[in-house]
Each structure stands twice: as C-alpha cells, then as structure tokens.
Amino acid sequence: MKSFLGSLVLSFVLLVSFSVFAGGASAGKEEKISKSSGRSTAAAGATAGDEAGLYKAKCASCHGANGEGSAKIAKMLKLEESKLQLTSEGTKKASDSDLLKALLDGRAKMPSFKGKISDDEATKLIQYLRTFKK
C-alpha cells in the first residue's frame, strides 16, 4: 500500500511539473489582443507593411504559399483544387473590386474577412496576389 501511495504521489508531482513546464513554454507564444483594434498583436505585427506576412497568416493555408491552391484543403472542402488557385485565369481577369468583395464578404466556402482585416490590408492582399505567376 505504501508503494502504491508513493507511486501515486510521484505521478501527481510529475504531472503537475509537466503542466507547469508546458504552460511556461507556451506563455511566450501567447497573442495579446490590441485594445484599439481588437485584433491580435501577433497578427498585426506580421502584417504591418508586410503583404507576404498578411497573406501567409490569412490566406496561404487554403490558397497555398504562392497562390497555387492546396489539394488537401480542396479535398477536405470537397472542391476542385482549381477553385483555390489564385494563379488561375479567372482570378487574373477578375477586377480588383470583385476580388475585394469576395475577400471582405466571403464567397462560396471562403469565409468573410470583413472586420478581421482593414480595408487597407485587403487592398494590399489583392495587390500581393496579383504578383503570383502561374
């Protein structure tokens, strides 16, 4: 019985130690919320004047690092991969105002980014995606 209690106490101490260590390791990665904008400062820092960082933070998970689309996300959303490609002729031919509307209002399975990014950031994203080559 004494051995069992000793093992139980040791397990508890190890569990607590691990929890404290894991919590401390992630504490440095916590995002702070800006009081003025309500957005995370980590996201704001990655996007301030940096269209590539903004694209990576908001768009690349679905549209790929260079606008080529993500086969994995297309399959998950049950879409043709071409629907996620920002290098397509359809995207190239679309007006900036059409792309801005899709970005801010959402389109099909794409969520709205209205209120999540500023109008200036949206405009910069569109300028950035115009640089993608097929």
GROMACS .gro file of C-alpha atoms in nm:
model
  134
    1MET     CA    1   0.000   0.000   0.000
    2LYS     CA    2   0.285   0.236   0.088
    3SER     CA    3   0.446   0.170  -0.252
    4PHE     CA    4   0.119   0.245  -0.429
    5LEU     CA    5   0.077   0.579  -0.249
    6GLY     CA    6   0.439   0.669  -0.323
    7SER     CA    7   0.386   0.594  -0.691
    8LEU     CA    8   0.064   0.794  -0.693
    9VAL     CA    9   0.231   1.097  -0.531
   10LEU     CA   10   0.526   1.074  -0.771
   11SER     CA   11   0.289   1.054  -1.068
   12PHE     CA   12   0.099   1.356  -0.942
   13VAL     CA   13   0.418   1.559  -0.895
   14LEU     CA   14   0.540   1.466  -1.245
   15LEU     CA   15   0.204   1.556  -1.395
   16VAL     CA   16   0.198   1.895  -1.223
   17SER     CA   17   0.561   1.961  -1.319
   18PHE     CA   18   0.490   1.877  -1.682
   19SER     CA   19   0.181   2.101  -1.684
   20VAL     CA   20   0.375   2.393  -1.540
   21PHE     CA   21   0.660   2.343  -1.784
   22ALA     CA   22   0.428   2.313  -2.085
   23GLY     CA   23   0.234   2.619  -1.975
   24GLY     CA   24   0.554   2.818  -1.931
   25ALA     CA   25   0.686   2.713  -2.271
   26SER     CA   26   0.372   2.834  -2.444
   27ALA     CA   27   0.345   3.152  -2.239
   28GLY     CA   28   0.596   3.327  -2.462
   29LYS     CA   29   0.384   3.247  -2.766
   30GLU     CA   30   0.060   3.389  -2.635
   31GLU     CA   31  -0.104   3.650  -2.852
   32LYS     CA   32  -0.204   3.975  -2.694
   33ILE     CA   33  -0.519   4.148  -2.805
   34SER     CA   34  -0.478   4.509  -2.904
   35LYS     CA   35  -0.721   4.733  -2.714
   36SER     CA   36  -0.761   4.972  -3.006
   37SER     CA   37  -0.829   4.724  -3.287
   38GLY     CA   38  -0.943   4.411  -3.105
   39ARG     CA   39  -0.704   4.209  -3.323
   40SER     CA   40  -0.410   4.010  -3.200
   41THR     CA   41  -0.081   4.195  -3.188
   42ALA     CA   42   0.097   3.889  -3.323
   43ALA     CA   43  -0.112   3.901  -3.640
   44ALA     CA   44  -0.080   4.279  -3.659
   45GLY     CA   45   0.296   4.256  -3.622
   46ALA     CA   46   0.318   4.001  -3.902
   47THR     CA   47   0.109   4.217  -4.132
   48ALA     CA   48   0.219   4.575  -4.067
   49GLY     CA   49   0.356   4.676  -4.406
   50ASP     CA   50   0.420   4.314  -4.492
   51GLU     CA   51   0.178   4.181  -4.752
   52ALA     CA   52   0.357   3.847  -4.763
   53GLY     CA   53   0.313   3.803  -4.387
   54LEU     CA   54  -0.052   3.902  -4.409
   55TYR     CA   55  -0.109   3.659  -4.696
   56LYS     CA   56   0.067   3.381  -4.505
   57ALA     CA   57  -0.138   3.448  -4.193
   58LYS     CA   58  -0.479   3.477  -4.359
   59CYS     CA   59  -0.474   3.304  -4.698
   60ALA     CA   60  -0.192   3.057  -4.753
   61SER     CA   61  -0.349   2.770  -4.558
   62CYS     CA   62  -0.612   2.732  -4.831
   63HIS     CA   63  -0.463   2.909  -5.131
   64GLY     CA   64  -0.104   2.784  -5.096
   65ALA     CA   65   0.218   2.974  -5.037
   66ASN     CA   66   0.223   3.110  -5.392
   67GLY     CA   67  -0.147   3.103  -5.476
   68GLU     CA   68  -0.127   2.755  -5.628
   69GLY     CA   69  -0.404   2.617  -5.406
   70SER     CA   70  -0.398   2.337  -5.153
   71ALA     CA   71  -0.501   1.990  -5.269
   72LYS     CA   72  -0.551   1.881  -4.908
   73ILE     CA   73  -0.791   2.168  -4.830
   74ALA     CA   74  -0.970   2.126  -5.163
   75LYS     CA   75  -1.034   1.761  -5.083
   76MET     CA   76  -1.146   1.845  -4.730
   77LEU     CA   77  -1.389   2.112  -4.858
   78LYS     CA   78  -1.498   1.890  -5.147
   79LEU     CA   79  -1.388   2.148  -5.404
   80GLU     CA   80  -1.192   2.127  -5.724
   81GLU     CA   81  -0.837   2.239  -5.647
   82SER     CA   82  -0.865   2.499  -5.924
   83LYS     CA   83  -1.122   2.683  -5.709
   84LEU     CA   84  -0.844   2.760  -5.459
   85GLN     CA   85  -0.585   2.864  -5.717
   86LEU     CA   86  -0.523   3.237  -5.719
   87THR     CA   87  -0.299   3.191  -6.024
   88SER     CA   88  -0.595   3.092  -6.243
   89GLU     CA   89  -0.710   3.291  -6.544
   90GLY     CA   90  -1.037   3.365  -6.365
   91THR     CA   91  -0.854   3.537  -6.082
   92LYS     CA   92  -0.622   3.719  -6.322
   93LYS     CA   93  -0.923   3.851  -6.518
   94ALA     CA   94  -1.128   3.948  -6.212
   95SER     CA   95  -1.134   4.317  -6.125
   96ASP     CA   96  -0.979   4.440  -5.802
   97SER     CA   97  -1.325   4.541  -5.681
   98ASP     CA   98  -1.460   4.188  -5.746
   99LEU     CA   99  -1.168   4.036  -5.555
  100LEU     CA  100  -1.212   4.288  -5.273
  101LYS     CA  101  -1.581   4.198  -5.248
  102ALA     CA  102  -1.500   3.824  -5.236
  103LEU     CA  103  -1.233   3.883  -4.972
  104LEU     CA  104  -1.444   4.102  -4.745
  105ASP     CA  105  -1.784   3.936  -4.796
  106GLY     CA  106  -1.673   3.579  -4.847
  107ARG     CA  107  -1.764   3.360  -5.140
  108ALA     CA  108  -1.892   3.003  -5.158
  109LYS     CA  109  -1.691   2.821  -4.887
  110MET     CA  110  -1.449   3.109  -4.830
  111PRO     CA  111  -1.522   3.297  -4.508
  112SER     CA  112  -1.569   3.672  -4.486
  113PHE     CA  113  -1.274   3.875  -4.366
  114LYS     CA  114  -1.480   4.187  -4.302
  115GLY     CA  115  -1.388   4.316  -3.957
  116LYS     CA  116  -1.093   4.076  -3.940
  117ILE     CA  117  -0.866   4.284  -4.163
  118SER     CA  118  -0.873   4.651  -4.252
  119ASP     CA  119  -0.971   4.783  -4.595
  120ASP     CA  120  -0.607   4.884  -4.644
  121GLU     CA  121  -0.489   4.531  -4.562
  122ALA     CA  122  -0.747   4.388  -4.803
  123THR     CA  123  -0.622   4.615  -5.080
  124LYS     CA  124  -0.261   4.515  -5.006
  125LEU     CA  125  -0.359   4.146  -5.019
  126ILE     CA  126  -0.511   4.192  -5.363
  127GLN     CA  127  -0.201   4.375  -5.485
  128TYR     CA  128   0.011   4.093  -5.345
  129LEU     CA  129  -0.186   3.812  -5.509
  130ARG     CA  130  -0.156   3.994  -5.841
  131THR     CA  131   0.218   3.916  -5.824
  132PHE     CA  132   0.162   3.538  -5.836
  133LYS     CA  133   0.275   3.364  -6.152
  134LYS     CA  134   0.117   3.050  -6.292
   0.00000   0.00000   0.00000
